[in-house]
CSV table of C-alpha atoms and ligand atoms in Angstrom, one decimal:
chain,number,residue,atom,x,y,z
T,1,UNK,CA,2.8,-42.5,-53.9
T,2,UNK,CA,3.2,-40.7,-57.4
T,3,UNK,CA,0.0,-39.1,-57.1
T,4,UNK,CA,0.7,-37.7,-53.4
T,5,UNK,CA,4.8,-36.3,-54.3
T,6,UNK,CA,4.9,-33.1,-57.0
T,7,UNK,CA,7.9,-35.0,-58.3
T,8,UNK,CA,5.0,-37.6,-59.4
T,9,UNK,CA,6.8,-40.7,-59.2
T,10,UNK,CA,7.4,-43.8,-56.2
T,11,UNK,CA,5.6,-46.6,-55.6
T,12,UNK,CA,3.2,-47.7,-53.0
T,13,UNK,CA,2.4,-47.4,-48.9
T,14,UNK,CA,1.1,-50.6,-47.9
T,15,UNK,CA,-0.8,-48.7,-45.6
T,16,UNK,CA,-2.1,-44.8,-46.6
T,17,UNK,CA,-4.2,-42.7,-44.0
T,18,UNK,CA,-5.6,-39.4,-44.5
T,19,UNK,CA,-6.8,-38.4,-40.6
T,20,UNK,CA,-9.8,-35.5,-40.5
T,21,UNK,CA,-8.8,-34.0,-37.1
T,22,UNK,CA,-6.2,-33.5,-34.5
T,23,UNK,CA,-7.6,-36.8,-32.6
T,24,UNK,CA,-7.6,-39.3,-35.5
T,25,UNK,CA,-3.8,-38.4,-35.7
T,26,UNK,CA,-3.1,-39.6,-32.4
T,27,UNK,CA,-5.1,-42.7,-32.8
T,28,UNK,CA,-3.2,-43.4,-36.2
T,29,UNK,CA,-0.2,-43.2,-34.1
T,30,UNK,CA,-1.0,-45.4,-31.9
T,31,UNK,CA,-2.2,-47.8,-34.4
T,32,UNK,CA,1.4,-47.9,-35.8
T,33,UNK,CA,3.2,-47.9,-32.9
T,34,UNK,CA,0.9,-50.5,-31.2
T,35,UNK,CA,1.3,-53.2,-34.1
T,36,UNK,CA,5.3,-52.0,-34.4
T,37,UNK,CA,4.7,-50.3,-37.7
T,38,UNK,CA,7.2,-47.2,-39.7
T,39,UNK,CA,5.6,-44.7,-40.1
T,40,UNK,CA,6.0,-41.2,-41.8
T,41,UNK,CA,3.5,-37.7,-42.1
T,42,UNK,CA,3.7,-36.3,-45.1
T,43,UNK,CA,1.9,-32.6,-46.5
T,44,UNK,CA,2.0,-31.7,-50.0
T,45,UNK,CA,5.4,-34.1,-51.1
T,46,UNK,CA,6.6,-31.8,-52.3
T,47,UNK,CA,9.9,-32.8,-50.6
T,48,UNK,CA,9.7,-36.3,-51.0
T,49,UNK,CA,11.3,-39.1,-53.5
T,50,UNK,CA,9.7,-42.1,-52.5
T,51,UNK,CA,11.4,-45.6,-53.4
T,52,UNK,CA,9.7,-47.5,-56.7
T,53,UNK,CA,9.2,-50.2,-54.1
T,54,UNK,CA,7.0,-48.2,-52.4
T,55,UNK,CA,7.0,-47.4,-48.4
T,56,UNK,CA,6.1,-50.4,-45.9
T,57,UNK,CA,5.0,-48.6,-43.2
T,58,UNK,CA,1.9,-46.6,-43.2
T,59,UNK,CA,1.8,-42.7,-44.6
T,60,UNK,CA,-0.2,-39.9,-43.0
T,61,UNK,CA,-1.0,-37.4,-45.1
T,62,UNK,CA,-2.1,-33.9,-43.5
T,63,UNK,CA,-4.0,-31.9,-45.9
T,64,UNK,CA,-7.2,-30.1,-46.5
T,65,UNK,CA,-9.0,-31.8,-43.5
T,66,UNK,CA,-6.6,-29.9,-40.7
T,67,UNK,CA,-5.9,-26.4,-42.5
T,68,UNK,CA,-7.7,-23.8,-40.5
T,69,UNK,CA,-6.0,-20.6,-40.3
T,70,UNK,CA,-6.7,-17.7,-38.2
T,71,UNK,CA,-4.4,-14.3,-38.0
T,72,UNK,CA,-4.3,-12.8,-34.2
T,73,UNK,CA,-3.3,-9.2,-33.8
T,74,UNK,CA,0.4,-9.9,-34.0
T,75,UNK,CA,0.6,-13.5,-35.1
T,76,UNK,CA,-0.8,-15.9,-37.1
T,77,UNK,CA,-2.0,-19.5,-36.5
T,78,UNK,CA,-2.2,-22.0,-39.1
T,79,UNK,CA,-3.1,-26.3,-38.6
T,80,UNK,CA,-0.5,-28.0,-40.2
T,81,UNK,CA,-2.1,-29.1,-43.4
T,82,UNK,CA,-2.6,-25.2,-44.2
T,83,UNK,CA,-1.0,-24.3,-47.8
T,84,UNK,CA,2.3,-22.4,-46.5
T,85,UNK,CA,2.0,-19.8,-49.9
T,86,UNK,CA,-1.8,-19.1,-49.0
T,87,UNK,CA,-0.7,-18.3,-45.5
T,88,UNK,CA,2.2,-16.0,-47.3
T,89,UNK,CA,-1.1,-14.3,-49.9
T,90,UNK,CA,-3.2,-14.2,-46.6
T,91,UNK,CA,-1.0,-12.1,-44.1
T,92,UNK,CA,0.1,-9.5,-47.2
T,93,UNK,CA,-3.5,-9.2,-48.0
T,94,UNK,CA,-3.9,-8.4,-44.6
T,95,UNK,CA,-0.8,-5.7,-44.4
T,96,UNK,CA,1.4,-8.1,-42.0
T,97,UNK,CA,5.1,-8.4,-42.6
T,98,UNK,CA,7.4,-11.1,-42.3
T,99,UNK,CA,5.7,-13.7,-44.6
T,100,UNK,CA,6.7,-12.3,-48.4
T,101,UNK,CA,9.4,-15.3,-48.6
T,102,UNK,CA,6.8,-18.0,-48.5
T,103,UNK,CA,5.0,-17.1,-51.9
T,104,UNK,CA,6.5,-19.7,-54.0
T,105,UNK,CA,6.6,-22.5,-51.7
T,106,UNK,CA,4.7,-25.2,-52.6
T,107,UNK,CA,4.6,-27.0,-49.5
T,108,UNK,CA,2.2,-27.1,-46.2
T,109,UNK,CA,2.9,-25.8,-43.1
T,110,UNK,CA,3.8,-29.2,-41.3
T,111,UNK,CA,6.5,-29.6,-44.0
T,112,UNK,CA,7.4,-26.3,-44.1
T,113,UNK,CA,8.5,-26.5,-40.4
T,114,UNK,CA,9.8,-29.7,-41.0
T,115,UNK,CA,12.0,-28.6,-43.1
T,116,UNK,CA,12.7,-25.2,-41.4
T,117,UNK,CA,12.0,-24.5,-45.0
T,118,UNK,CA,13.3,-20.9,-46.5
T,119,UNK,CA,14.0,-18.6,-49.4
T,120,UNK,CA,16.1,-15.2,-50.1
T,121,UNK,CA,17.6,-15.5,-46.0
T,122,UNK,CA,14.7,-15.9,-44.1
T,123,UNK,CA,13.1,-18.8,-43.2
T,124,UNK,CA,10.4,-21.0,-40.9
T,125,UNK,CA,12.8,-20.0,-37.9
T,126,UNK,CA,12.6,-15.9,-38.4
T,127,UNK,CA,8.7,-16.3,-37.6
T,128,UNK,CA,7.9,-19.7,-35.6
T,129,UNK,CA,6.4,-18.7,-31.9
T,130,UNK,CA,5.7,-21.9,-31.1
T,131,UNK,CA,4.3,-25.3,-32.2
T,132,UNK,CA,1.7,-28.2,-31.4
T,133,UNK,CA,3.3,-32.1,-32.0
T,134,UNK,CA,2.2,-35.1,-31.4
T,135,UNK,CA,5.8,-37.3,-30.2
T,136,UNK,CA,5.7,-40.8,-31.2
T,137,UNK,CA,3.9,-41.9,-27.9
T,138,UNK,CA,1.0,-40.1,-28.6
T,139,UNK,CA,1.8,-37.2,-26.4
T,140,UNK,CA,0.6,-33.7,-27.5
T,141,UNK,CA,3.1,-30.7,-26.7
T,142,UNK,CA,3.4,-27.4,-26.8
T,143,UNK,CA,6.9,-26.5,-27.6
T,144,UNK,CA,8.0,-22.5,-27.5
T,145,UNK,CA,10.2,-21.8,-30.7
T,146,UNK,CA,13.0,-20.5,-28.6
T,147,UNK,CA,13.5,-24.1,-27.1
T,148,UNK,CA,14.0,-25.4,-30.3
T,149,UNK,CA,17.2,-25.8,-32.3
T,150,UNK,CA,17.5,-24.9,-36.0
T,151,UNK,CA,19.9,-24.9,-38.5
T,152,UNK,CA,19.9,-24.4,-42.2
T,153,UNK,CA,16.7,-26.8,-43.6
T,154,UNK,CA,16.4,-28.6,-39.9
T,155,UNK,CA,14.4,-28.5,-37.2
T,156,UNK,CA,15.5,-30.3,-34.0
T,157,UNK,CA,12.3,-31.8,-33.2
T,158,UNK,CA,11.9,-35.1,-31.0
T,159,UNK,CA,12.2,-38.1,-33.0
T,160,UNK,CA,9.2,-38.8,-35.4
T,161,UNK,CA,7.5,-35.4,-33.8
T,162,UNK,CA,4.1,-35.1,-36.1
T,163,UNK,CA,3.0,-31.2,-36.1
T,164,UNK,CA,-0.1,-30.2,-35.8
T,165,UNK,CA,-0.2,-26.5,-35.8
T,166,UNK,CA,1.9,-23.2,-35.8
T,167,UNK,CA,1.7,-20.0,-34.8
T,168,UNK,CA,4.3,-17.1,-36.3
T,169,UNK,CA,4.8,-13.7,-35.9
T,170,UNK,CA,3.4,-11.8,-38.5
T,171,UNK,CA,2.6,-8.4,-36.8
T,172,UNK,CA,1.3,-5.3,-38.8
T,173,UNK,CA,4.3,-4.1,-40.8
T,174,UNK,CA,5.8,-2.9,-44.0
T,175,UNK,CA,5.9,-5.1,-46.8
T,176,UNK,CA,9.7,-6.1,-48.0
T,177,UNK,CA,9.4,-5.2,-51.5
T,178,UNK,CA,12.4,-6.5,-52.3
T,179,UNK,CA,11.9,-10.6,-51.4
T,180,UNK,CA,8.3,-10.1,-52.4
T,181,UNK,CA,9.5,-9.1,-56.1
T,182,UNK,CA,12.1,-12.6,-55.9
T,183,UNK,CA,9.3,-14.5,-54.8
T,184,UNK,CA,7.0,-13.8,-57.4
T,185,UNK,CA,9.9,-13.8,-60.0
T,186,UNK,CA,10.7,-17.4,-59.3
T,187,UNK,CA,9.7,-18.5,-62.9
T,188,UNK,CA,12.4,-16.6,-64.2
T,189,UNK,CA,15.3,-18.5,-62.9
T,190,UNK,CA,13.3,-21.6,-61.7
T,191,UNK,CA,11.2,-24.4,-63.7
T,192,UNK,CA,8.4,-23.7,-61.1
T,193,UNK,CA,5.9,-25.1,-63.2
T,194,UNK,CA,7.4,-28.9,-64.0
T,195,UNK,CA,6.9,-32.0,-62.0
T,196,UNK,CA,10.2,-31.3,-58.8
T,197,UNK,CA,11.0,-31.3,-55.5
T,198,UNK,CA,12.5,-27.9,-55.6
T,199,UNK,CA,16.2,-28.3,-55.0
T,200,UNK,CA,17.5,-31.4,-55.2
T,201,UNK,CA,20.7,-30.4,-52.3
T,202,UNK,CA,21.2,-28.0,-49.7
T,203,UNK,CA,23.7,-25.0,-50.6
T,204,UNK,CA,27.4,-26.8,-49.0
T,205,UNK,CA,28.8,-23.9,-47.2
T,206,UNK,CA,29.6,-20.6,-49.3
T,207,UNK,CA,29.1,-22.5,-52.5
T,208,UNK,CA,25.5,-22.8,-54.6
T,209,UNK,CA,24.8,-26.5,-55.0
T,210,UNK,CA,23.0,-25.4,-58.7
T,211,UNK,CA,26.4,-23.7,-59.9
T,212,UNK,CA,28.7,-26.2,-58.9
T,213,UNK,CA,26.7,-28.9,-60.7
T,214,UNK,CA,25.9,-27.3,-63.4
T,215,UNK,CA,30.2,-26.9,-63.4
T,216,UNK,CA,29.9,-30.3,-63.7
T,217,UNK,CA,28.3,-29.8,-67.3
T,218,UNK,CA,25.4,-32.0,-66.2
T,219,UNK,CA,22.5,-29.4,-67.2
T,220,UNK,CA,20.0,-31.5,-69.5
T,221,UNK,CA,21.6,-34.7,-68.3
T,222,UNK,CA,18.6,-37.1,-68.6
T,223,UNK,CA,18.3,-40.7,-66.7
T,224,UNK,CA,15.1,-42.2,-68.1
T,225,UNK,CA,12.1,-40.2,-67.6
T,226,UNK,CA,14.2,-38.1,-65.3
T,227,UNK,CA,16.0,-34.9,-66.3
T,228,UNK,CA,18.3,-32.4,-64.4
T,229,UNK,CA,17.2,-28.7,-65.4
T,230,UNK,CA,18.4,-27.0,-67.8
T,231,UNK,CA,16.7,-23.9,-66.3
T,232,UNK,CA,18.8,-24.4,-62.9
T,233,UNK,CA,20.9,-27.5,-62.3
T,234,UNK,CA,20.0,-28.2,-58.7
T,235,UNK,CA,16.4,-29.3,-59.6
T,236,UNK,CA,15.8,-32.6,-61.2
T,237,UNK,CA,12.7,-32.8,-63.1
T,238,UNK,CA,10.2,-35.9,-64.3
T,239,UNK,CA,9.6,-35.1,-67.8
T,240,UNK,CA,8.8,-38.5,-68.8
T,241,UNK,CA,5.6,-41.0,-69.1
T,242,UNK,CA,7.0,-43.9,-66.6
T,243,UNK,CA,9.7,-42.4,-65.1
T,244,UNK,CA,10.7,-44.3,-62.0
T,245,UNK,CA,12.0,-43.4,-58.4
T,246,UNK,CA,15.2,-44.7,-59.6
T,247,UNK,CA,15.7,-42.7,-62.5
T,248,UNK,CA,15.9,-39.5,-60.2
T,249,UNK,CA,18.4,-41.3,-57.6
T,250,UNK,CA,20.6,-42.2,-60.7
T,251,UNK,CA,20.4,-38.5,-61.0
T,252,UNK,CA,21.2,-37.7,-57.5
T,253,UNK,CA,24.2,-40.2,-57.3
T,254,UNK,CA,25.8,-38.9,-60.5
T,255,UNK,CA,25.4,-35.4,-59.4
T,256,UNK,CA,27.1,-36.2,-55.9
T,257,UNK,CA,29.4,-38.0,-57.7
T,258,UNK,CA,30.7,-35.5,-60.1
T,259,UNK,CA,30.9,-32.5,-57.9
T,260,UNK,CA,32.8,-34.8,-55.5
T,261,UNK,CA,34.9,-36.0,-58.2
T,262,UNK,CA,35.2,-32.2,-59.3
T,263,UNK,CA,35.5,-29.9,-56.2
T,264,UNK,CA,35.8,-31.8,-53.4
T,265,UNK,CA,32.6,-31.1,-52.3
T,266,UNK,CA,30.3,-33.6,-50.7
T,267,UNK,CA,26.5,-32.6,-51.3
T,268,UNK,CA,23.4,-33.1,-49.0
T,269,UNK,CA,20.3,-33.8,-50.6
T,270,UNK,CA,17.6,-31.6,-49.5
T,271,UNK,CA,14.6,-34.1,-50.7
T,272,UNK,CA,13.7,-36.9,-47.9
T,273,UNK,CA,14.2,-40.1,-49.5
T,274,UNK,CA,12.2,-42.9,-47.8
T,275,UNK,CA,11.1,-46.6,-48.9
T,276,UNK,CA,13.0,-49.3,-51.0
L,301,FAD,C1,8.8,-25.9,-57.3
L,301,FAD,C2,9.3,-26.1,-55.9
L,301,FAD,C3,9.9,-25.0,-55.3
L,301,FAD,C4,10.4,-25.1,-53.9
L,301,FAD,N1,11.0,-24.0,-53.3
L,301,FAD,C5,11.4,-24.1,-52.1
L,301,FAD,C6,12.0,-23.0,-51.4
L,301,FAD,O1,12.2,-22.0,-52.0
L,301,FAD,N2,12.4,-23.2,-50.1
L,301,FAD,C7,12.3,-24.3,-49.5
L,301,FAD,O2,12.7,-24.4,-48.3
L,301,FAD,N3,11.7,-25.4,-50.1
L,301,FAD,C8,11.3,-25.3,-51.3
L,301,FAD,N4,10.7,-26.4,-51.9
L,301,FAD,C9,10.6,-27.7,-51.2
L,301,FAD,C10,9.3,-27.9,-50.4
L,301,FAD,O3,8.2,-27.2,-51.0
L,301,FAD,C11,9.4,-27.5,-49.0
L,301,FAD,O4,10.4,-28.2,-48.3
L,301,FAD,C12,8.1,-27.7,-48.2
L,301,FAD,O5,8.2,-27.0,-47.0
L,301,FAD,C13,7.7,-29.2,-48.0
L,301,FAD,O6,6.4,-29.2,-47.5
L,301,FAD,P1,5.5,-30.5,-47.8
L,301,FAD,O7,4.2,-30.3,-47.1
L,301,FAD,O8,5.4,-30.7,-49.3
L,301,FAD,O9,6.3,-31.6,-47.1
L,301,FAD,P2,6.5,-33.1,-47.6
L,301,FAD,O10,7.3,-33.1,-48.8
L,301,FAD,O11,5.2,-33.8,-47.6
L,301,FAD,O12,7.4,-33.7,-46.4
L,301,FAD,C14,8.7,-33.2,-46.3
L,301,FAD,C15,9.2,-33.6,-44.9
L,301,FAD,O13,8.5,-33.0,-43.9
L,301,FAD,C16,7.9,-34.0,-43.0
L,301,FAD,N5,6.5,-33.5,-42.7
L,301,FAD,C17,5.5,-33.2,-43.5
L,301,FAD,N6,4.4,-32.8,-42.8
L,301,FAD,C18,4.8,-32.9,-41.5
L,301,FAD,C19,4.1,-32.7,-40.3
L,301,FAD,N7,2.8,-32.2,-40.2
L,301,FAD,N8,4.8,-32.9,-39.1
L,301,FAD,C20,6.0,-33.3,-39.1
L,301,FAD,N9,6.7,-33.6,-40.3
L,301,FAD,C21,6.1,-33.4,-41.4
L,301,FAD,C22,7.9,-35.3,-43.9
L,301,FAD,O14,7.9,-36.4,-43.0
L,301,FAD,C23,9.1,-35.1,-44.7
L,301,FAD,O15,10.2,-35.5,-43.9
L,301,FAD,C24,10.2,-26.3,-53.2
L,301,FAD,C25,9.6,-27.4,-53.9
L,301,FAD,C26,9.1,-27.3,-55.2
L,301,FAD,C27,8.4,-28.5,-55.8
């Protein structure tokens, strides 16, 4: 799986599927389900830290193959395996509003809503009007936004809900300068351009998971082939030749560890870990 995670490393799936429409989806999920396999969607990875013993289960990956997008008056709809930051340079290109925190995220849009994924106080939830999912017995729904709960980097989606399209509001608006200037700053404070997952833990409550690790003195702190930033603490980076899976949790764990040890704090990691 380290050629389908931007964090590069992870072993293998023992079975790896990349469906070309809506249709084979559902028939992949009812493959797994009918011989009583795990199985997980993935986009991009670039929110994923697989296990070095690889994932026994078979991974879906929606990419290029489901990526239409098509901007409405007011909205915009994009298949899940749409680039989320092309959908962000799309709708400013366009004049629409509401999209400018997006730029710099590296995900799809199946991930991004996933992972009610977000930057400078907006986020997936601001804009979502509703969704197309698969559930994990094959059923397609439609499910309105405003029947869905969110909270900071969820989603409450039924268990093992694959999506398959989004449409957001994105009417014809003024641009906000000012999370349009962050978002194309990111290089500044961010090591955009390294092998990540982004942020390694979710913000705890009034605190910045970054700062209160890089308290800890750990910026630089290198496990094998695996490096937290010295750039900004809460990313961990693969600046090695064989860095392993487990180099990066040894990373994760100490980082838990120390700001638990230090403050009290217990941290959540933002990255999906699956596999063994
Ligand atoms: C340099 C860098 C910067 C980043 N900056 C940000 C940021 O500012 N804000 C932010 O929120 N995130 C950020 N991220 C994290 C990541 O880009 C987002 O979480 C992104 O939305 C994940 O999308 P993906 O397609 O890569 O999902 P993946 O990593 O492939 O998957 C992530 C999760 O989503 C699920 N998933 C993927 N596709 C689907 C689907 N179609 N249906 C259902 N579930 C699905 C997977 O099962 C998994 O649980 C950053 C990452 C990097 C590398």
């Amino acid at each position: 799986m380290s050629l389908h995670t931007t964090i590069a490393v992870g072993g293998p799936a023992k079975f790896f599927a990349v469906p070309r429409s809506s249709r084979e989806v559902v028939e992949l999920v009812k493959l797994a389900r009918g011989r009583d396999l795990d199985f997980i969607v993935i986009g991009k990875g670039s929110n994923l830290l697989v296990r070095d013993g690889g994932y026994r289960g078979m991974v879906i990956k929606i990419g290029h193959n489901l990526s239409r997008i098509k901007l409405n008056k007011q909205t915009i709809f994009a298949e899940a395996g749409a680039s989320f930051s092309l959908l962000a340079r799309k709708s400013l290109s366009h004049g629409r509003s509401g999209f400018e925190f997006a730029l710099g995220i590296p995900g799809t849009v199946g991930g991004a809503v996933r992972m009610n994924a977000g930057a400078y106080g907006s986020e997936v939830s601001n804009v979502l009007v509703r969704l197309r999912v698969i559930d994990e017995n094959s059923k397609v729904w439609v499910i309105k936004a405003r029947e869905i709960e969110f909270g900071y980097r969820r989603i409450g989606l039924p268990h093992n809900a694959i999506v398959l399209s989004a449409t957001f509001f994105c009417p014809p608006g003024e641009v906000n300068k000012e999370i349009l200037a962050k978002s194309t700053q990111r290089k500044r404070t961010q090591p955009v351009s390294s092998k990540s997952f982004g942020c390694t833990f979710v913000n705890p409550p009034g605190a910045h998971a970054g700062r209160l690790i890089d308290a800890c003195g750990l910026k630089g702190t290198r496990s094998g082939g695996a490096m937290i930033s010295k750039k900004h603490a809460n990313f961990i980076l693969n600046v090695g030749e064989n860095t392993k899976a487990s180099d990066v949790e040894a990373l994760i764990d100490l980082a838990k560890r120390e700001v638990r040890k230090k403050f009290g704090v217990s941290l959540r990691p933002e990255v999906i870990i699956i596999g063994h």
